[in-house]
GROMACS .gro file of C-alpha atoms in nm:
model
  301
    1MET     CA    1  -5.750  -1.932  -1.238
    2THR     CA    2  -5.424  -2.061  -1.019
    3PRO     CA    3  -5.123  -1.858  -1.067
    4VAL     CA    4  -4.833  -2.041  -1.261
    5VAL     CA    5  -4.520  -2.114  -1.033
    6ASN     CA    6  -4.191  -2.088  -1.170
    7ARG     CA    7  -4.027  -2.388  -1.011
    8ASP     CA    8  -3.679  -2.273  -1.096
    9PHE     CA    9  -3.762  -1.957  -0.878
   10GLU     CA   10  -3.907  -2.126  -0.633
   11GLN     CA   11  -3.559  -2.341  -0.589
   12TRP     CA   12  -3.339  -2.061  -0.624
   13LEU     CA   13  -3.595  -1.874  -0.290
   14THR     CA   14  -3.558  -2.174  -0.109
   15GLN     CA   15  -3.158  -2.172  -0.147
   16ILE     CA   16  -3.149  -1.787  -0.049
   17ASN     CA   17  -3.386  -1.880   0.262
   18GLN     CA   18  -3.151  -2.127   0.337
   19VAL     CA   19  -2.818  -1.918   0.348
   20CYS     CA   20  -2.932  -1.574   0.329
   21GLY     CA   21  -3.234  -1.516   0.603
   22ASN     CA   22  -3.556  -1.535   0.508
   23PHE     CA   23  -3.734  -1.347   0.220
   24ALA     CA   24  -4.043  -1.369   0.060
   25GLY     CA   25  -4.035  -1.303  -0.334
   26ASN     CA   26  -4.175  -1.364  -0.708
   27PRO     CA   27  -3.991  -1.378  -1.029
   28LEU     CA   28  -4.096  -1.050  -1.248
   29ALA     CA   29  -4.050  -1.190  -1.603
   30ASP     CA   30  -4.104  -1.555  -1.764
   31ASP     CA   31  -3.679  -1.530  -1.829
   32PHE     CA   32  -3.615  -1.584  -1.482
   33VAL     CA   33  -3.276  -1.667  -1.412
   34GLY     CA   34  -3.118  -1.716  -1.079
   35GLU     CA   35  -2.807  -1.876  -0.884
   36LEU     CA   36  -2.686  -1.859  -0.536
   37GLU     CA   37  -2.265  -1.926  -0.498
   38THR     CA   38  -2.211  -1.994  -0.120
   39SER     CA   39  -1.859  -1.951   0.017
   40TYR     CA   40  -1.741  -1.916   0.390
   41ALA     CA   41  -1.417  -1.826   0.448
   42LYS     CA   42  -1.358  -1.877   0.845
   43GLY     CA   43  -1.526  -1.554   0.961
   44LEU     CA   44  -1.644  -1.387   0.614
   45LYS     CA   45  -1.992  -1.514   0.511
   46LEU     CA   46  -2.028  -1.409   0.189
   47SER     CA   47  -2.307  -1.504  -0.054
   48THR     CA   48  -2.309  -1.470  -0.457
   49VAL     CA   49  -2.636  -1.346  -0.602
   50THR     CA   50  -2.637  -1.374  -1.009
   51THR     CA   51  -3.018  -1.327  -1.117
   52ARG     CA   52  -3.245  -1.162  -1.402
   53GLY     CA   53  -3.625  -1.089  -1.345
   54ALA     CA   54  -3.665  -1.130  -0.983
   55THR     CA   55  -3.776  -0.915  -0.652
   56LEU     CA   56  -3.731  -1.038  -0.281
   57PHE     CA   57  -3.848  -0.873  -0.003
   58ARG     CA   58  -3.872  -0.875   0.375
   59THR     CA   59  -4.115  -0.799   0.608
   60SER     CA   60  -4.194  -0.829   0.962
   61GLN     CA   61  -4.327  -1.149   0.914
   62GLU     CA   62  -3.995  -1.303   0.753
   63ILE     CA   63  -3.804  -1.117   1.045
   64LYS     CA   64  -3.982  -1.265   1.307
   65GLY     CA   65  -3.841  -1.606   1.225
   66GLY     CA   66  -3.477  -1.530   1.118
   67ASP     CA   67  -3.203  -1.360   1.271
   68ASP     CA   68  -3.195  -1.011   1.211
   69ALA     CA   69  -2.819  -0.984   1.357
   70TRP     CA   70  -2.622  -0.852   1.027
   71PHE     CA   71  -2.650  -0.598   0.797
   72TYR     CA   72  -2.628  -0.667   0.439
   73THR     CA   73  -2.312  -0.544   0.234
   74VAL     CA   74  -2.421  -0.569  -0.123
   75PHE     CA   75  -2.118  -0.533  -0.382
   76GLN     CA   76  -2.216  -0.505  -0.729
   77LEU     CA   77  -2.015  -0.712  -0.982
   78SER     CA   78  -2.194  -0.620  -1.265
   79GLY     CA   79  -2.551  -0.494  -1.413
   80GLN     CA   80  -2.751  -0.328  -1.162
   81ALA     CA   81  -3.006  -0.352  -0.886
   82MET     CA   82  -3.284  -0.177  -0.742
   83MET     CA   83  -3.299  -0.189  -0.304
   84GLU     CA   84  -3.559   0.019  -0.083
   85GLN     CA   85  -3.561   0.040   0.290
   86ASP     CA   86  -3.645   0.353   0.543
   87ALA     CA   87  -3.803   0.496   0.229
   88ARG     CA   88  -3.517   0.546   0.062
   89GLN     CA   89  -3.478   0.324  -0.294
   90VAL     CA   90  -3.174   0.328  -0.402
   91VAL     CA   91  -3.000   0.195  -0.775
   92ILE     CA   92  -2.624   0.065  -0.793
   93GLY     CA   93  -2.446  -0.014  -1.062
   94ALA     CA   94  -2.083  -0.247  -1.083
   95GLY     CA   95  -1.844  -0.125  -0.823
   96ASP     CA   96  -2.116   0.044  -0.591
   97ILE     CA   97  -2.165  -0.086  -0.253
   98SER     CA   98  -2.489  -0.066  -0.050
   99LEU     CA   99  -2.591  -0.170   0.329
  100ILE     CA  100  -2.957  -0.334   0.384
  101ASP     CA  101  -3.020  -0.391   0.792
  102ALA     CA  102  -3.168  -0.736   0.818
  103SER     CA  103  -3.397  -0.657   1.122
  104ARG     CA  104  -3.613  -0.399   0.941
  105PRO     CA  105  -3.828  -0.434   0.617
  106CYS     CA  106  -3.666  -0.413   0.316
  107SER     CA  107  -3.731  -0.478  -0.070
  108LEU     CA  108  -3.478  -0.569  -0.379
  109TYR     CA  109  -3.535  -0.573  -0.708
  110TRP     CA  110  -3.353  -0.705  -1.021
  111GLU     CA  111  -3.508  -0.592  -1.371
  112GLN     CA  112  -3.234  -0.672  -1.588
  113ASP     CA  113  -2.921  -0.921  -1.539
  114SER     CA  114  -2.752  -0.859  -1.211
  115ARG     CA  115  -2.435  -1.022  -1.036
  116GLN     CA  116  -2.354  -0.913  -0.705
  117ILE     CA  117  -2.205  -1.032  -0.320
  118SER     CA  118  -2.316  -1.013   0.004
  119LEU     CA  119  -2.111  -1.042   0.285
  120LEU     CA  120  -2.298  -1.028   0.638
  121LEU     CA  121  -2.165  -0.736   0.841
  122PRO     CA  122  -2.222  -0.819   1.254
  123ARG     CA  123  -2.477  -0.589   1.375
  124THR     CA  124  -2.212  -0.561   1.712
  125LEU     CA  125  -1.943  -0.460   1.464
  126LEU     CA  126  -2.091  -0.146   1.299
  127GLU     CA  127  -2.261  -0.024   1.640
  128GLN     CA  128  -1.874  -0.062   1.767
  129HIS     CA  129  -1.774   0.198   1.508
  130PHE     CA  130  -2.119   0.355   1.481
  131PRO     CA  131  -2.178   0.409   1.829
  132HIS     CA  132  -2.564   0.577   1.930
  133GLN     CA  133  -2.585   0.655   1.553
  134LYS     CA  134  -2.865   0.529   1.277
  135ILE     CA  135  -2.668   0.357   1.011
  136GLY     CA  136  -2.716   0.482   0.685
  137CYS     CA  137  -2.916   0.210   0.498
  138ALA     CA  138  -3.024   0.145   0.122
  139GLU     CA  139  -2.775   0.442   0.014
  140ARG     CA  140  -2.543   0.421  -0.298
  141LEU     CA  141  -2.192   0.400  -0.233
  142PRO     CA  142  -2.042   0.524  -0.545
  143SER     CA  143  -1.768   0.303  -0.686
  144ASN     CA  144  -1.550   0.616  -0.760
  145LEU     CA  145  -1.435   0.664  -0.452
  146PRO     CA  146  -1.088   0.541  -0.328
  147MET     CA  147  -1.218   0.384   0.019
  148VAL     CA  148  -1.568   0.179  -0.188
  149GLN     CA  149  -1.243   0.060  -0.463
  150LEU     CA  150  -1.024  -0.031  -0.192
  151SER     CA  151  -1.324  -0.265  -0.011
  152HIS     CA  152  -1.405  -0.430  -0.319
  153SER     CA  153  -1.034  -0.520  -0.320
  154LEU     CA  154  -1.023  -0.660  -0.006
  155LEU     CA  155  -1.312  -0.841  -0.067
  156GLN     CA  156  -1.164  -1.013  -0.364
  157GLU     CA  157  -0.843  -1.080  -0.198
  158SER     CA  158  -1.011  -1.272   0.084
  159MET     CA  159  -1.251  -1.481  -0.101
  160ASN     CA  160  -0.931  -1.608  -0.279
  161ASN     CA  161  -0.723  -1.672   0.021
  162THR     CA  162  -0.830  -2.047   0.126
  163ALA     CA  163  -0.525  -1.975   0.386
  164MET     CA  164  -0.693  -1.740   0.591
  165SER     CA  165  -0.687  -1.847   0.947
  166GLU     CA  166  -1.048  -1.735   1.191
  167SER     CA  167  -0.828  -1.443   1.318
  168GLU     CA  168  -0.727  -1.310   0.934
  169SER     CA  169  -1.076  -1.333   0.855
  170GLU     CA  170  -1.166  -1.128   1.141
  171ALA     CA  171  -0.920  -0.872   1.056
  172ALA     CA  172  -1.080  -0.877   0.714
  173LEU     CA  173  -1.382  -0.781   0.878
  174GLN     CA  174  -1.258  -0.467   1.115
  175ALA     CA  175  -1.071  -0.355   0.807
  176MET     CA  176  -1.371  -0.348   0.566
  177VAL     CA  177  -1.563  -0.148   0.819
  178CYS     CA  178  -1.244   0.084   0.882
  179LEU     CA  179  -1.240   0.148   0.507
  180LEU     CA  180  -1.626   0.176   0.465
  181ARG     CA  181  -1.667   0.408   0.826
  182PRO     CA  182  -1.568   0.757   0.644
  183VAL     CA  183  -1.755   0.682   0.355
  184LEU     CA  184  -2.080   0.619   0.579
  185HIS     CA  185  -1.992   0.934   0.782
  186GLN     CA  186  -1.971   1.169   0.501
  187ARG     CA  187  -2.302   0.995   0.405
  188GLU     CA  188  -2.432   1.090   0.727
  189SER     CA  189  -2.290   1.496   0.733
  190THR     CA  190  -2.567   1.566   0.485
  191PRO     CA  191  -2.652   1.918   0.462
  192PRO     CA  192  -2.907   1.992   0.670
  193ARG     CA  193  -3.148   2.260   0.485
  194ARG     CA  194  -3.068   1.981   0.129
  195GLU     CA  195  -3.226   1.689   0.375
  196ARG     CA  196  -3.455   1.899   0.442
  197GLN     CA  197  -3.559   2.029   0.128
  198PHE     CA  198  -3.560   1.675  -0.004
  199GLN     CA  199  -3.814   1.569   0.246
  200LYS     CA  200  -4.059   1.842   0.142
  201VAL     CA  201  -4.040   1.716  -0.235
  202VAL     CA  202  -4.119   1.341  -0.128
  203THR     CA  203  -4.380   1.485   0.146
  204LEU     CA  204  -4.581   1.703  -0.131
  205ILE     CA  205  -4.506   1.364  -0.331
  206ASP     CA  206  -4.704   1.185  -0.149
  207ASP     CA  207  -4.988   1.436  -0.051
  208ASN     CA  208  -5.083   1.500  -0.398
  209ILE     CA  209  -5.041   1.141  -0.524
  210ARG     CA  210  -5.339   1.121  -0.669
  211GLU     CA  211  -5.348   1.423  -0.842
  212GLU     CA  212  -5.329   1.398  -1.238
  213THR     CA  213  -5.076   1.741  -1.166
  214LEU     CA  214  -4.796   1.576  -1.000
  215ARG     CA  215  -4.496   1.576  -1.272
  216PRO     CA  216  -4.139   1.687  -1.220
  217GLU     CA  217  -4.241   2.026  -1.345
  218TRP     CA  218  -4.535   2.047  -1.106
  219ILE     CA  219  -4.290   1.967  -0.853
  220ALA     CA  220  -4.011   2.201  -0.912
  221GLY     CA  221  -4.264   2.491  -0.965
  222GLU     CA  222  -4.453   2.420  -0.609
  223THR     CA  223  -4.032   2.418  -0.418
  224GLY     CA  224  -3.883   2.676  -0.634
  225MET     CA  225  -3.587   2.537  -0.764
  226SER     CA  226  -3.549   2.436  -1.113
  227VAL     CA  227  -3.652   2.055  -1.318
  228ARG     CA  228  -3.308   2.037  -1.316
  229SER     CA  229  -3.187   2.078  -0.963
  230LEU     CA  230  -3.482   1.843  -0.860
  231TYR     CA  231  -3.330   1.610  -1.103
  232ARG     CA  232  -3.024   1.613  -0.927
  233MET     CA  233  -3.155   1.615  -0.600
  234PHE     CA  234  -3.298   1.266  -0.645
  235ALA     CA  235  -3.026   1.140  -0.895
  236ASP     CA  236  -2.787   1.192  -0.565
  237LYS     CA  237  -2.980   0.940  -0.397
  238GLY     CA  238  -2.981   0.718  -0.680
  239LEU     CA  239  -3.307   0.780  -0.774
  240VAL     CA  240  -3.592   0.882  -1.057
  241VAL     CA  241  -3.844   1.146  -1.022
  242ALA     CA  242  -4.089   0.991  -1.211
  243GLN     CA  243  -4.022   0.617  -1.111
  244TYR     CA  244  -4.037   0.776  -0.805
  245ILE     CA  245  -4.332   0.855  -0.778
  246ARG     CA  246  -4.461   0.544  -1.008
  247ASN     CA  247  -4.383   0.337  -0.724
  248ARG     CA  248  -4.538   0.532  -0.478
  249ARG     CA  249  -4.854   0.524  -0.644
  250LEU     CA  250  -4.787   0.147  -0.675
  251ASP     CA  251  -4.717   0.117  -0.325
  252PHE     CA  252  -5.047   0.280  -0.230
  253CYS     CA  253  -5.249   0.084  -0.436
  254ALA     CA  254  -5.082  -0.235  -0.293
  255GLU     CA  255  -5.163  -0.114   0.035
  256ALA     CA  256  -5.555  -0.014  -0.102
  257ILE     CA  257  -5.572  -0.360  -0.281
  258ARG     CA  258  -5.514  -0.567   0.061
  259HIS     CA  259  -5.803  -0.429   0.236
  260ALA     CA  260  -6.029  -0.376  -0.038
  261GLY     CA  261  -6.344  -0.517   0.013
  262GLU     CA  262  -6.394  -0.830  -0.247
  263ASP     CA  263  -6.675  -0.623  -0.476
  264GLU     CA  264  -6.419  -0.392  -0.535
  265LYS     CA  265  -6.329  -0.268  -0.900
  266LEU     CA  266  -5.916  -0.338  -0.927
  267ALA     CA  267  -5.913  -0.040  -1.197
  268GLY     CA  268  -6.072   0.139  -0.980
  269ILE     CA  269  -5.832   0.131  -0.736
  270GLY     CA  270  -5.554   0.222  -1.027
  271PHE     CA  271  -5.754   0.511  -1.080
  272ASN     CA  272  -5.773   0.647  -0.741
  273TRP     CA  273  -5.421   0.637  -0.721
  274GLY     CA  274  -5.342   0.799  -1.084
  275PHE     CA  275  -5.353   0.511  -1.300
  276THR     CA  276  -5.568   0.636  -1.594
  277ASP     CA  277  -5.528   0.348  -1.815
  278GLN     CA  278  -5.616   0.018  -1.643
  279SER     CA  279  -5.347  -0.168  -1.887
  280HIS     CA  280  -5.062   0.050  -1.790
  281PHE     CA  281  -5.165  -0.012  -1.445
  282SER     CA  282  -5.197  -0.384  -1.492
  283THR     CA  283  -4.824  -0.381  -1.682
  284ALA     CA  284  -4.619  -0.141  -1.366
  285PHE     CA  285  -4.799  -0.336  -1.087
  286LYS     CA  286  -4.645  -0.706  -1.215
  287GLN     CA  287  -4.267  -0.524  -1.284
  288ARG     CA  288  -4.320  -0.381  -0.912
  289PHE     CA  289  -4.439  -0.683  -0.796
  290GLY     CA  290  -4.404  -0.944  -0.991
  291LEU     CA  291  -4.783  -1.024  -0.964
  292THR     CA  292  -5.090  -0.852  -1.161
  293PRO     CA  293  -5.322  -0.671  -0.925
  294GLY     CA  294  -5.575  -0.978  -0.917
  295GLU     CA  295  -5.312  -1.216  -0.862
  296TYR     CA  296  -5.164  -1.001  -0.587
  297ARG     CA  297  -5.548  -0.971  -0.412
  298ARG     CA  298  -5.599  -1.346  -0.429
  299LYS     CA  299  -5.220  -1.424  -0.261
  300SER     CA  300  -5.278  -1.149  -0.014
  301ARG     CA  301  -5.614  -1.277   0.083
   0.00000   0.00000   0.00000
């Protein structure tokens, strides 16, 4: 059976690739919505993305053929978006900001209505302010922080100022990085003990990803913390424990499908990674990757 192609999505994806760089992607639902508005205010390169029911991702293949000298600085205007990079997964809402490094693989998901502005920040500019440091990506910079609010205001003022000169737009970019710098530094200075505890938890999840007993209560008991503390730890990173576990299982399933033999049953692959119900497995897989397991196998081949 030939998969149905969503022509609206294909047109939107082509626009994304022309303006934002190379991405692959899939519609997540039949009611996909996608619009793209571009703005080049001198040195400010902006894209306003309005969408629902879509996923975009950059693998090494997309990165290899494009320009990676940028960071995507995402200003969420309304709705929600989920982003993944460097084993981090974050959900951002209205007023939040997050960064994505164009030089490394990433994934973006919009299950609900979402509107956001993506500002391209030159890598060289960020590296000037963060020498010899790895810049934290796919982390939520929350809307209640004053510096985040000021960054949103500066972006809107810059977009609406059509008389801005080249030097003024460059100054606006510098000011944007200066505003975000203390927030990003604060994220980098996460207490080591707390971060080690989180890494211990996600390692425990991966080590027991096939087990039916892998639930928040079991994880809390194994790590000596309360269930409430476990939820709070994941919430601080914009994550939900159960959703993280499900997504990790689906990621392992996708990898297994890519390397499976022709005669290996898809239901068996799902079962091996903790999905005991075939219908639930197929539905969850399509929600995450925009394709059923069978469509995913055909596409990967």
